[in-house]
Amino acid sequence: MPVLNKSVWKTLSEYALVALGILMYVLGWTLFLIPNNLVGGGVTGLSSILQYATHGVINAGWSYGVINILLLIVALRLLGKSFGSKTIFAVVLASVGLSFLQKIIPQGIIQSLALENGKLMSTIMGGMLAGAGIGMTMSQGGSTGGTDIIALVVNKYRNVSPGRMILWIDVAIILSSLFFPSYMPDGSLMGWSDKITTVVYGFILVVVNSTVLDLYISGSRQSVQLFVLSDRFAEIADAVTNDLHKGVTVLDGEGWYTKQSRKVLMIITRKTELNIILRYIKSIDPNAFLSVSSVTGVYGKGFDTIKAKTKEKH
């Protein structure tokens, strides 16, 4: 019986998708946002402000890496090991990418894609690319670190929503760009009117970024329900449970035409993991009968949690 090396393949594919997500995120900034002296929220937004203020002396990639390392140290001390190897991998990759992609992307590409399309279109395109990149990274268990660490630390000691905290931090970072000089790539100093416009673009960027991120995450979290009819149901159930670490429910069924009793396997999993489960099943029984359907919500261990407010008893 051919057995797929799921653990190694899954780990490699997850890290590959994290790397691809970070590449998209970095391209959004280095290709569209930084060439237009645009600002945004998070550590990347703060790093870009420092780069503009120092006329490139403090590279956004290096300041991004240093700030995130400090935040990760705080997170490990106060929050425990909730930020694992994928987050460290993503932070290091983003820091290197922000440093070197600015140097290797041809100026002609930046001119045609970003500068000639104007700041508004660059804000939208850069925000969409960065948001999709963050979504891909987070869907694989990674994180770009940054202000979400600050929000979680504050949430641990104060009853403040992390989402609201991140929003206020992003607003503060964008508004802070008004108090720093901003040198354009040609060496000219940005005027006050342009800086105010840049702040507005920054707010648009946050909205676009968060909207694309939410759409990506909601899509990647979609679950499917799989019914399997096979004479080798026990082997399939053992393989899915032991190798893929997925729950399997065995149901009693009866073929109405044959009047024969059959065992039916029910498996619920994320849509992103469906293909590998199908390959596992087909490797055991190529003649297995399968039925796949989307489900609107799955709650319980390994899936979503029902978030219901409970009334406090006085």
Rosetta silent file (secondary structure, phi, psi, omega in degrees, C-alpha in Angstrom):
SEQUENCE: MPVLNKSVWKTLSEYALVALGILMYVLGWTLFLIPNNLVGGGVTGLSSILQYATHGVINAGWSYGVINILLLIVALRLLGKSFGSKTIFAVVLASVGLSFLQKIIPQGIIQSLALENGKLMSTIMGGMLAGAGIGMTMSQGGSTGGTDIIALVVNKYRNVSPGRMILWIDVAIILSSLFFPSYMPDGSLMGWSDKITTVVYGFILVVVNSTVLDLYISGSRQSVQLFVLSDRFAEIADAVTNDLHKGVTVLDGEGWYTKQSRKVLMIITRKTELNIILRYIKSIDPNAFLSVSSVTGVYGKGFDTIKAKTKEKH
SCORE:     score description
SCORE:     0.000 S_00000001
   1 L     0.000  121.008  178.605    0.000    0.000    0.000 S_00000001
   2 L   -70.203  130.898 -179.586    1.567    3.317   -0.994 S_00000001
   3 L  -120.370  127.665 -179.851    1.730    5.690    1.946 S_00000001
   4 L   -80.580  137.718  177.302    2.345    9.407    1.502 S_00000001
   5 L   -78.835   79.735 -170.113    4.865   11.034    3.777 S_00000001
   6 H   -65.873  -43.029 -173.349    2.286   13.509    4.993 S_00000001
   7 H   -63.510  -44.860  179.299    4.141   15.120    7.881 S_00000001
   8 H   -67.287  -46.363 -179.465    7.203   16.115    5.851 S_00000001
   9 H   -61.793  -43.252 -178.334    5.154   17.161    2.819 S_00000001
  10 H   -64.960  -42.555  179.611    2.700   19.161    4.924 S_00000001
  11 H   -63.615  -45.535 -179.948    5.487   20.961    6.792 S_00000001
  12 H   -63.960  -41.596 -179.540    7.348   21.813    3.594 S_00000001
  13 H   -66.765  -37.098  178.470    4.180   23.001    1.861 S_00000001
  14 H   -64.352  -45.857  179.407    3.220   25.168    4.844 S_00000001
  15 H   -67.126  -34.317  177.618    6.631   26.859    4.943 S_00000001
  16 H   -65.391  -40.409  179.199    6.561   27.271    1.152 S_00000001
  17 H   -70.813  -35.536  174.200    3.171   29.016    1.366 S_00000001
  18 H   -61.047  -44.482  179.123    4.406   31.194    4.238 S_00000001
  19 H   -62.862  -41.977  178.170    7.382   32.183    2.071 S_00000001
  20 H   -64.427  -41.059  177.800    5.091   32.921   -0.889 S_00000001
  21 H   -62.595  -42.840  178.342    2.804   34.995    1.329 S_00000001
  22 H   -65.213  -38.478  177.550    5.727   37.008    2.678 S_00000001
  23 H   -61.239  -43.181  177.114    6.994   37.546   -0.870 S_00000001
  24 H   -62.912  -43.069  179.865    3.587   38.958   -1.872 S_00000001
  25 H   -60.824  -47.276 -178.646    3.525   41.147    1.240 S_00000001
  26 H   -66.824  -39.341  177.811    7.022   42.507    0.593 S_00000001
  27 H   -62.917  -37.758  177.528    6.296   43.084   -3.108 S_00000001
  28 H   -57.692  -39.130 -179.549    3.225   45.105   -2.176 S_00000001
  29 H   -80.145  -49.730 -173.112    5.447   47.451   -0.176 S_00000001
  30 H   -74.428  -25.316 -176.805    8.619   47.559   -2.292 S_00000001
  31 H   -92.930  -37.110 -173.105    6.843   47.724   -5.658 S_00000001
  32 H  -113.562  -40.739 -168.804    3.867   50.005   -4.979 S_00000001
  33 H   -89.477  -53.906 -177.364    4.000   51.707   -1.575 S_00000001
  34 H   -62.823  -41.826  178.002    7.582   52.677   -0.744 S_00000001
  35 H   -59.763  -24.512  178.425    8.381   54.140   -4.205 S_00000001
  36 H   -96.727    9.101 -177.990    5.411   56.502   -3.712 S_00000001
  37 L    56.005   36.960  178.428    6.446   57.420   -0.128 S_00000001
  38 L   -87.972  152.360  179.949    3.183   55.933    1.140 S_00000001
  39 L  -120.150  160.791  178.060    2.688   54.933    4.766 S_00000001
  40 L  -149.337 -169.425 -179.732    0.573   52.302    6.441 S_00000001
  41 L   -88.138  179.488  176.280   -0.016   50.655    9.772 S_00000001
  42 H    75.831 -175.504 -179.364    2.044   48.128   11.668 S_00000001
  43 H   -66.370  -34.929  178.680    5.787   47.791   12.006 S_00000001
  44 H   -63.674  -40.373  176.821    6.231   48.009    8.234 S_00000001
  45 H   -62.835  -43.094  178.356    4.497   51.389    8.212 S_00000001
  46 H   -64.878  -39.812  179.506    6.715   52.630   11.044 S_00000001
  47 H   -65.983  -36.910  178.599    9.816   51.301    9.268 S_00000001
  48 H   -66.817  -37.954  177.649    8.847   53.056    6.046 S_00000001
  49 H   -61.485  -42.800  178.740    8.440   56.361    7.917 S_00000001
  50 H   -64.202  -37.656  178.955   11.973   55.961    9.339 S_00000001
  51 H   -66.674  -43.063  179.081   13.333   55.226    5.865 S_00000001
  52 H   -65.090  -39.312 -175.403   11.678   58.325    4.372 S_00000001
  53 H   -69.795  -29.347 -178.388   12.817   60.520    7.290 S_00000001
  54 L  -102.590   10.475  179.855   16.465   59.438    6.988 S_00000001
  55 L    55.240   41.060  175.000   16.497   59.458    3.174 S_00000001
  56 L    86.815   -1.991  179.208   17.184   55.721    3.091 S_00000001
  57 L   -64.456  -44.385  174.281   19.968   55.697    5.678 S_00000001
  58 L   -95.998  101.183 -177.925   17.809   53.522    7.947 S_00000001
  59 L   -67.068  140.094 -178.318   16.546   50.841    5.570 S_00000001
  60 H   -59.179  -34.556 -178.790   12.967   49.714    6.186 S_00000001
  61 H   -65.807  -43.834 -178.553   14.020   46.069    6.176 S_00000001
  62 H   -70.165  -42.864  178.304   16.585   46.401    8.933 S_00000001
  63 H   -65.814  -35.609  175.979   14.400   48.531   11.208 S_00000001
  64 H   -59.820  -45.193 -179.421   11.512   46.102   10.576 S_00000001
  65 H   -65.156  -45.000 -177.800   13.718   43.212   11.702 S_00000001
  66 H   -64.206  -46.591 -178.764   15.060   44.963   14.801 S_00000001
  67 H   -62.815  -42.330 -179.147   11.628   46.146   16.002 S_00000001
  68 H   -68.198  -35.380  176.911   10.088   42.722   15.449 S_00000001
  69 H   -61.968  -43.694  178.155   12.910   40.947   17.275 S_00000001
  70 H   -62.449  -42.209  179.530   12.315   43.183   20.298 S_00000001
  71 H   -67.143  -36.749  178.281    8.567   42.534   20.117 S_00000001
  72 H   -65.681  -37.778  176.953    9.104   38.773   19.801 S_00000001
  73 H   -62.467  -43.655  177.078   11.286   38.812   22.925 S_00000001
  74 H   -61.857  -42.843 -179.054    8.497   40.615   24.781 S_00000001
  75 H   -62.955  -43.129 -179.256    5.936   38.131   23.439 S_00000001
  76 H   -65.256  -34.079 -179.197    7.958   35.106   24.528 S_00000001
  77 H   -76.890  -40.053 -173.312    8.374   36.536   28.024 S_00000001
  78 H   -98.728  -29.413 -175.203    4.803   37.711   28.570 S_00000001
  79 L  -109.017   -7.878 -177.277    2.689   35.499   26.286 S_00000001
  80 L    84.703 -163.514 -174.406    4.655   32.262   26.276 S_00000001
  81 L   -88.508   45.681  179.914    5.552   30.242   23.186 S_00000001
  82 L   -80.968  -18.924  177.601    2.505   31.253   21.176 S_00000001
  83 L  -105.840  103.172 -170.776    4.666   32.713   18.441 S_00000001
  84 L   -92.838 -157.457 -173.070    6.521   29.760   16.982 S_00000001
  85 H   -65.391  -32.282 -178.952    9.066   28.993   14.331 S_00000001
  86 H   -66.730  -35.632  177.908    6.836   30.056   11.425 S_00000001
  87 H   -67.834  -43.939  177.499    6.528   33.574   12.819 S_00000001
  88 H   -61.548  -42.674  177.754   10.302   33.853   13.270 S_00000001
  89 H   -59.751  -44.583 -178.662   10.749   32.481    9.737 S_00000001
  90 H   -66.485  -41.485 -179.116    8.241   35.011    8.366 S_00000001
  91 H   -64.732  -45.645  179.752    9.799   37.972   10.208 S_00000001
  92 H   -62.997  -43.978 -179.080   13.325   37.127    9.050 S_00000001
  93 H   -64.279  -42.410  179.433   12.159   36.594    5.467 S_00000001
  94 H   -65.572  -39.986  179.416   10.188   39.860    5.430 S_00000001
  95 H   -62.829  -45.873  178.901   13.140   41.785    6.869 S_00000001
  96 H   -65.357  -42.077 -179.258   15.522   40.414    4.232 S_00000001
  97 H   -63.633  -43.805  178.759   12.966   40.963    1.473 S_00000001
  98 H   -63.974  -29.087 -179.291   12.279   44.574    2.427 S_00000001
  99 H   -76.380  -45.662 -168.397   16.031   45.233    2.441 S_00000001
 100 H   -98.103  -27.150  179.921   17.066   43.642   -0.833 S_00000001
 101 H   -66.241  -30.086  177.190   14.012   43.787   -3.114 S_00000001
 102 H   -62.751  -27.112 -176.651   14.226   47.586   -3.102 S_00000001
 103 H   -88.283  -26.673 -171.488   17.699   47.244   -4.607 S_00000001
 104 H  -103.625  -16.165  178.257   17.024   44.570   -7.241 S_00000001
 105 L   -71.657  124.462 -179.361   13.610   45.548   -8.665 S_00000001
 106 L   -59.151  139.757 -179.190   14.291   47.409  -11.942 S_00000001
 107 H   -63.008  -29.693  178.914   13.357   51.083  -11.838 S_00000001
 108 H   -63.878  -37.883  178.028   11.519   50.693  -15.139 S_00000001
 109 H   -67.390  -43.924  178.056    9.070   48.232  -13.572 S_00000001
 110 H   -61.987  -40.496 -178.964    8.481   50.536  -10.605 S_00000001
 111 H   -63.161  -45.617 -175.264    7.974   53.464  -12.940 S_00000001
 112 H   -76.988  -36.728 -175.862    5.401   51.709  -15.130 S_00000001
 113 H   -87.534  -37.773 -172.942    3.490   49.833  -12.413 S_00000001
 114 H  -106.106  -58.313 -171.541    3.600   52.238   -9.468 S_00000001
 115 H   -68.704  -41.318 -178.508    4.666   55.786  -10.287 S_00000001
 116 L   -73.365  -22.303  179.105    2.772   56.199  -13.560 S_00000001
 117 L   -84.470   -9.747  177.049   -0.442   54.781  -12.061 S_00000001
 118 H    87.660  165.931 -174.432   -0.493   57.359   -9.276 S_00000001
 119 H   -70.289  -35.558 -178.089   -0.650   57.091   -5.527 S_00000001
 120 H   -65.090  -49.002  179.374   -4.297   56.056   -5.258 S_00000001
 121 H   -65.338  -36.625  177.475   -3.948   53.053   -7.567 S_00000001
 122 H   -65.201  -37.973  176.789   -0.628   52.150   -5.923 S_00000001
 123 H   -61.104  -45.938 -178.120   -2.335   52.266   -2.525 S_00000001
 124 H   -67.512  -47.995 -177.884   -5.080   49.912   -3.706 S_00000001
 125 H   -67.124  -42.967  177.933   -2.777   47.499   -5.556 S_00000001
 126 H   -65.130  -39.945  178.528   -0.155   47.467   -2.819 S_00000001
 127 H   -65.491  -39.812  178.652   -2.807   47.006   -0.133 S_00000001
 128 H   -65.965  -43.976 -179.037   -4.418   44.109   -1.996 S_00000001
 129 H   -66.273  -44.133  179.772   -1.087   42.369   -2.572 S_00000001
 130 H   -67.054  -40.725  179.556    0.073   42.878    1.016 S_00000001
 131 H   -63.848  -43.001  177.421   -3.300   41.820    2.463 S_00000001
 132 H   -64.408  -37.273  178.683   -3.373   38.614    0.416 S_00000001
 133 H   -64.799  -43.803  177.606    0.205   37.896    1.477 S_00000001
 134 H   -64.136  -41.463  179.073   -0.582   38.299    5.167 S_00000001
 135 H   -60.005  -44.260  178.604   -3.689   36.142    4.729 S_00000001
 136 H   -63.275  -40.861  179.602   -1.693   33.350    3.105 S_00000001
 137 H   -65.243  -45.672 -178.397    0.906   33.539    5.873 S_00000001
 138 H   -68.636  -33.461 -179.665   -1.660   33.489    8.682 S_00000001
 139 H   -66.661  -19.632  178.383   -3.657   30.642    7.090 S_00000001
 140 L  -100.669   12.209  177.535   -0.539   28.458    7.405 S_00000001
 141 L    87.799   10.026  178.550   -0.006   29.303   11.070 S_00000001
 142 L   -97.623  179.089  179.296    2.515   32.061   10.509 S_00000001
 143 L  -159.549  148.857  175.888    2.484   35.710   11.461 S_00000001
 144 L   -89.081   11.019  179.035    4.330   38.853   10.515 S_00000001
 145 L    66.586 -131.900  172.015    4.611   39.737   14.204 S_00000001
 146 L    74.833 -144.711 -170.849    4.344   43.481   14.606 S_00000001
 147 H   -69.466  -17.725  177.291    1.572   45.374   16.313 S_00000001
 148 H   -65.266  -27.260  175.785   -0.561   42.285   16.929 S_00000001
 149 H   -66.109  -45.442  178.222    2.000   41.359   19.613 S_00000001
 150 H   -59.770  -43.596 -178.928    1.470   44.723   21.336 S_00000001
 151 H   -62.123  -40.974 -179.617   -2.300   44.260   21.117 S_00000001
 152 H   -69.449  -35.323  177.415   -2.124   40.786   22.688 S_00000001
 153 H   -65.544  -46.031  178.463    0.115   42.022   25.496 S_00000001
 154 H   -62.907  -41.188 -179.594   -2.278   44.881   26.289 S_00000001
 155 H   -63.574  -27.946 -179.821   -5.249   42.505   26.054 S_00000001
 156 H   -67.351  -33.512 -175.690   -3.623   40.225   28.622 S_00000001
 157 H  -107.789  -15.946  179.867   -3.646   42.950   31.279 S_00000001
 158 L  -133.308  148.010 -179.644   -6.536   45.161   30.129 S_00000001
 159 L   -81.405   70.607 -178.934   -9.974   44.350   28.794 S_00000001
 160 L  -123.497  130.720  179.816   -9.267   45.856   25.366 S_00000001
 161 L   -62.375  130.239  177.960  -10.175   44.153   22.094 S_00000001
 162 H   -58.299  -39.594  179.520   -7.006   43.182   20.136 S_00000001
 163 H   -62.302  -43.429  178.406   -8.661   44.241   16.876 S_00000001
 164 H   -66.789  -38.277  179.609   -9.531   47.664   18.231 S_00000001
 165 H   -63.697  -44.566  178.802   -6.050   48.007   19.726 S_00000001
 166 H   -61.534  -40.369  179.621   -4.380   47.191   16.395 S_00000001
 167 H   -61.283  -46.512 -178.505   -6.634   49.729   14.657 S_00000001
 168 H   -67.360  -36.010  176.991   -5.687   52.515   17.077 S_00000001
 169 H   -64.481  -43.328  178.651   -1.985   51.658   16.810 S_00000001
 170 H   -61.778  -42.219  178.311   -2.201   51.794   13.010 S_00000001
 171 H   -61.398  -43.153 -179.862   -3.959   55.169   13.172 S_00000001
 172 H   -63.900  -40.875 -179.794   -1.259   56.496   15.521 S_00000001
 173 H   -65.141  -44.268 -179.212    1.548   55.271   13.248 S_00000001
 174 H   -64.164  -44.292  179.550   -0.018   56.816   10.146 S_00000001
 175 H   -66.202  -29.678 -179.116   -0.658   60.159   11.885 S_00000001
 176 H   -65.429  -20.409  178.920    2.908   60.177   13.239 S_00000001
 177 H   -63.089  -20.663  178.359    4.176   60.519    9.664 S_00000001
 178 H   -67.592  -24.648 -173.586    3.053   64.173    9.828 S_00000001
 179 H   -99.264    5.310  177.948    5.749   64.905   12.422 S_00000001
 180 L  -119.400  144.141  174.076    8.674   63.387   10.511 S_00000001
 181 L   -65.636  151.236 -179.474   10.343   64.739    7.374 S_00000001
 182 L  -132.490  108.596 -179.814    9.709   62.650    4.278 S_00000001
 183 E   -92.086  130.167  177.132   12.328   62.651    1.539 S_00000001
 184 L   -73.601  162.822  178.424   11.263   61.542   -1.918 S_00000001
 185 L   -56.121  -28.455  179.948   13.479   59.131   -3.936 S_00000001
 186 L   -83.755    1.715  177.491   14.770   62.101   -5.949 S_00000001
 187 L    96.088   -9.110  179.604   15.937   63.820   -2.731 S_00000001
 188 L   -76.680  153.446 -178.438   13.207   66.461   -2.563 S_00000001
 189 E   -93.178  130.589 -179.008   11.354   67.083    0.697 S_00000001
 190 L   -70.564  134.356  179.623    7.624   66.328    0.742 S_00000001
 191 L   -79.261  170.594 -176.595    5.451   69.348    1.511 S_00000001
 192 H   -63.514  -41.168 -178.515    2.719   69.571    4.106 S_00000001
 193 H   -62.681  -40.472  178.309   -0.134   69.288    1.646 S_00000001
 194 H   -68.913  -34.149  179.557    1.334   66.080    0.188 S_00000001
 195 H   -67.643  -38.174  177.219    1.933   64.687    3.672 S_00000001
 196 H   -65.096  -42.009  176.852   -1.710   65.221    4.612 S_00000001
 197 H   -61.813  -38.470  179.094   -2.756   63.482    1.394 S_00000001
 198 H   -63.042  -37.098  176.989   -0.378   60.629    2.242 S_00000001
 199 H   -62.251  -42.245  177.749   -2.105   60.195    5.611 S_00000001
 200 H   -62.011  -44.269  176.580   -5.449   59.832    3.822 S_00000001
 201 H   -60.755  -34.360  178.535   -3.912   57.253    1.506 S_00000001
 202 H   -62.854  -41.132  177.440   -2.589   55.489    4.611 S_00000001
 203 H   -66.399  -38.768  176.051   -6.104   55.124    6.003 S_00000001
 204 H   -62.208  -40.962  179.900   -7.296   53.796    2.632 S_00000001
 205 H   -60.775  -42.960  179.549   -4.411   51.321    2.676 S_00000001
 206 H   -61.846  -42.012  179.749   -5.423   49.999    6.115 S_00000001
 207 H   -64.775  -47.948  179.853   -9.015   49.464    4.926 S_00000001
 208 H   -61.571  -46.400 -178.753   -7.955   47.696    1.709 S_00000001
 209 H   -58.836  -49.971 -176.881   -5.386   45.593    3.539 S_00000001
 210 H   -68.263  -35.375  179.354   -7.754   44.438    6.277 S_00000001
 211 H   -65.195  -47.461  178.629  -10.609   43.752    3.824 S_00000001
 212 H   -64.115  -39.882  178.271   -8.481   41.523    1.591 S_00000001
 213 H   -60.301  -46.753  179.469   -7.026   39.802    4.651 S_00000001
 214 H   -62.610  -41.550  179.302  -10.495   39.006    6.032 S_00000001
 215 H   -63.571  -41.508 -179.633  -11.678   37.698    2.658 S_00000001
 216 H   -67.020  -46.256 -177.992   -8.653   35.439    2.320 S_00000001
 217 H   -63.492  -43.065 -179.834   -8.860   34.083    5.861 S_00000001
 218 H   -63.392  -34.767  177.839  -12.600   33.391    5.625 S_00000001
 219 H   -72.064  -40.806 -178.134  -12.025   31.506    2.382 S_00000001
 220 H   -72.964  -19.736 -179.650   -9.100   29.450    3.684 S_00000001
 221 L   -90.426    1.359 -179.516  -11.043   28.498    6.833 S_00000001
 222 L   -64.852  139.430 -177.491  -13.923   26.995    4.868 S_00000001
 223 E  -110.434  159.037  178.503  -14.628   23.396    5.833 S_00000001
 224 E  -130.251  154.236  177.427  -15.924   20.401    3.872 S_00000001
 225 E  -114.933  126.822 -172.493  -17.788   17.234    4.853 S_00000001
 226 E  -119.532  125.847  173.609  -16.660   14.024    3.228 S_00000001
 227 E  -107.591  133.602 -176.365  -18.590   10.727    3.071 S_00000001
 228 E  -127.459  126.654  173.292  -16.640    7.614    2.065 S_00000001
 229 E  -115.368  119.017 -177.094  -18.065    4.199    1.109 S_00000001
 230 L  -156.886  145.162  174.349  -15.426    1.496    0.749 S_00000001
 231 L   -68.460  -19.707  179.695  -14.922   -2.181    1.508 S_00000001
 232 L  -105.125   40.533 -174.937  -11.582   -1.137    3.004 S_00000001
 233 H   -62.465  -34.443 -178.256  -13.148    1.423    5.314 S_00000001
 234 H   -65.589  -41.515  178.381  -11.118    0.260    8.346 S_00000001
 235 H   -65.048  -41.774  179.182   -7.799    0.862    6.558 S_00000001
 236 H   -64.353  -44.133 -179.693   -8.952    4.277    5.367 S_00000001
 237 H   -62.816  -41.872  178.648  -10.178    5.246    8.844 S_00000001
 238 H   -64.902  -42.134 -178.715   -6.895    4.156   10.431 S_00000001
 239 H   -64.645  -45.663 -179.160   -4.822    6.029    7.830 S_00000001
 240 H   -65.227  -38.466 -178.276   -6.815    9.262    8.165 S_00000001
 241 H   -74.634  -48.134 -173.117   -6.756    9.072   11.961 S_00000001
 242 H   -81.536  -39.734 -175.665   -3.155    7.956   12.530 S_00000001
 243 L   -89.705  -40.448 -177.046   -1.338    9.602    9.613 S_00000001
 244 L   -97.763  -10.198  178.714   -3.394   12.732    8.993 S_00000001
 245 L    57.208   43.164  176.607   -4.593   13.181   12.578 S_00000001
 246 L  -114.188  145.736  178.575   -8.158   13.855   11.473 S_00000001
 247 L   -73.461  141.162  178.431  -11.291   12.674   13.212 S_00000001
 248 E  -129.297  132.178  174.884  -13.332    9.966   11.513 S_00000001
 249 E  -111.103  128.648  179.846  -16.890    8.932   12.392 S_00000001
 250 E   -99.045  119.618 -179.015  -18.092    5.470   11.307 S_00000001
 251 E  -108.450  148.908  174.593  -21.813    5.370   10.502 S_00000001
 252 E   -87.379  128.120  178.974  -24.017    2.364    9.856 S_00000001
 253 E  -132.462  168.868  178.855  -25.649    2.432    6.439 S_00000001
 254 E  -144.103  126.511  175.492  -27.669    0.154    4.203 S_00000001
 255 E   -72.552  119.063 -173.288  -27.822    0.033    0.429 S_00000001
 256 L   -69.509  -29.831  179.651  -31.493    0.176   -0.360 S_00000001
 257 L   -76.165  -45.393 -177.668  -31.093   -1.588   -3.701 S_00000001
 258 L   -87.128  -17.080 -175.455  -28.821   -4.395   -2.463 S_00000001
 259 L    58.896   28.413  179.171  -30.266   -4.468    1.067 S_00000001
 260 E  -105.945  141.457  178.874  -26.711   -4.940    2.312 S_00000001
 261 E   -75.978  139.285  179.175  -25.275   -3.226    5.366 S_00000001
 262 E  -135.607  152.283  173.206  -22.341   -0.879    4.712 S_00000001
 263 E   -95.592  133.673 -179.301  -20.064    1.238    6.843 S_00000001
 264 E  -116.840  126.212  177.739  -19.951    4.928    5.926 S_00000001
 265 E   -93.093  132.645  174.449  -17.049    7.126    6.984 S_00000001
 266 E  -114.470  123.922 -178.858  -17.753   10.786    7.746 S_00000001
 267 E  -127.467  130.186  175.371  -14.750   13.139    7.766 S_00000001
 268 E  -115.143  128.807 -176.193  -14.861   16.886    8.357 S_00000001
 269 E  -150.851  170.130  174.730  -11.774   18.888    7.426 S_00000001
 270 E   -70.544  147.275 -179.560  -10.567   22.221    6.127 S_00000001
 271 H   -60.703  -33.240 -178.501  -11.007   22.738    2.401 S_00000001
 272 H   -67.952  -18.921 -178.513   -7.280   23.387    2.054 S_00000001
 273 H  -102.578    4.087 -175.244   -6.545   19.861    3.352 S_00000001
 274 H   -64.908  -43.592 -174.326   -9.090   18.063    1.169 S_00000001
 275 H   -59.726  -42.566 -177.923   -6.727   17.134   -1.667 S_00000001
 276 H   -68.747  -33.436  176.113   -4.260   15.265    0.513 S_00000001
 277 H   -67.150  -41.936  177.879   -7.088   13.310    2.171 S_00000001
 278 H   -61.635  -40.317  178.734   -8.487   12.355   -1.244 S_00000001
 279 H   -65.242  -38.539  177.292   -5.043   11.186   -2.340 S_00000001
 280 H   -61.784  -47.941 -176.839   -4.740    9.094    0.810 S_00000001
 281 H   -63.158  -45.177 -178.792   -8.114    7.454    0.235 S_00000001
 282 H   -67.242  -28.336  177.367   -7.433    6.743   -3.429 S_00000001
 283 H   -70.531  -24.774  178.795   -4.032    5.242   -2.587 S_00000001
 284 H   -89.936  -46.261 -179.082   -5.813    2.713   -0.349 S_00000001
 285 L  -140.440   98.032  179.790   -8.942    2.040   -2.434 S_00000001
 286 L   -62.962  -18.569 -178.021   -9.091    3.469   -5.968 S_00000001
 287 L   -98.615   10.777 -179.801  -12.718    2.291   -6.222 S_00000001
 288 L   -63.156  142.677  177.119  -13.943    4.098   -3.105 S_00000001
 289 E   -94.738  126.344 -173.745  -17.182    6.071   -3.507 S_00000001
 290 E  -123.858  144.846  173.326  -16.795    9.640   -2.280 S_00000001
 291 E  -135.059  125.777 -177.906  -19.150   12.513   -1.645 S_00000001
 292 E  -121.438  132.254  177.577  -17.844   15.996   -0.790 S_00000001
 293 E  -141.089  148.421  177.488  -19.973   18.943    0.308 S_00000001
 294 E   -80.196  146.354  176.556  -19.237   22.368    1.774 S_00000001
 295 E  -120.773  147.004 -174.410  -20.451   23.187    5.258 S_00000001
 296 L   -80.939  -22.787 -179.598  -21.227   26.667    6.511 S_00000001
 297 L  -164.061  137.148  176.444  -19.786   26.242    9.990 S_00000001
 298 L  -131.498  123.584 -176.269  -17.878   23.678   12.048 S_00000001
 299 E  -124.694  135.896 -179.371  -17.426   24.228   15.767 S_00000001
 300 L   141.398 -169.423 -176.156  -15.417   22.141   18.185 S_00000001
 301 L   -61.224  127.576  179.702  -11.898   20.836   18.722 S_00000001
 302 L    88.198   -7.351 -179.097   -9.640   21.654   15.793 S_00000001
 303 L  -127.444 -146.605 -176.705  -12.155   24.029   14.225 S_00000001
 304 E   -81.271  161.306  178.423  -13.920   27.241   15.223 S_00000001
 305 L  -110.920  135.002  177.096  -15.077   28.153   18.709 S_00000001
 306 L   -71.531  118.153 -178.826  -18.581   29.366   19.443 S_00000001
 307 L  -101.369   93.805 -179.738  -18.134   32.868   20.784 S_00000001
 308 L  -121.675  133.784  178.824  -21.178   33.572   22.903 S_00000001
 309 L   -77.371  133.435  177.913  -21.333   36.068   25.711 S_00000001
 310 L  -102.142  141.506  179.946  -22.512   34.626   28.985 S_00000001
 311 L   -75.978  131.765  179.143  -24.503   36.681   31.435 S_00000001
 312 L   -76.948  139.149  179.557  -22.730   37.335   34.669 S_00000001
 313 L   -89.598  131.257 -179.478  -24.542   36.257   37.793 S_00000001
 314 L  -103.448    0.000    0.000  -24.870   38.908   40.458 S_00000001
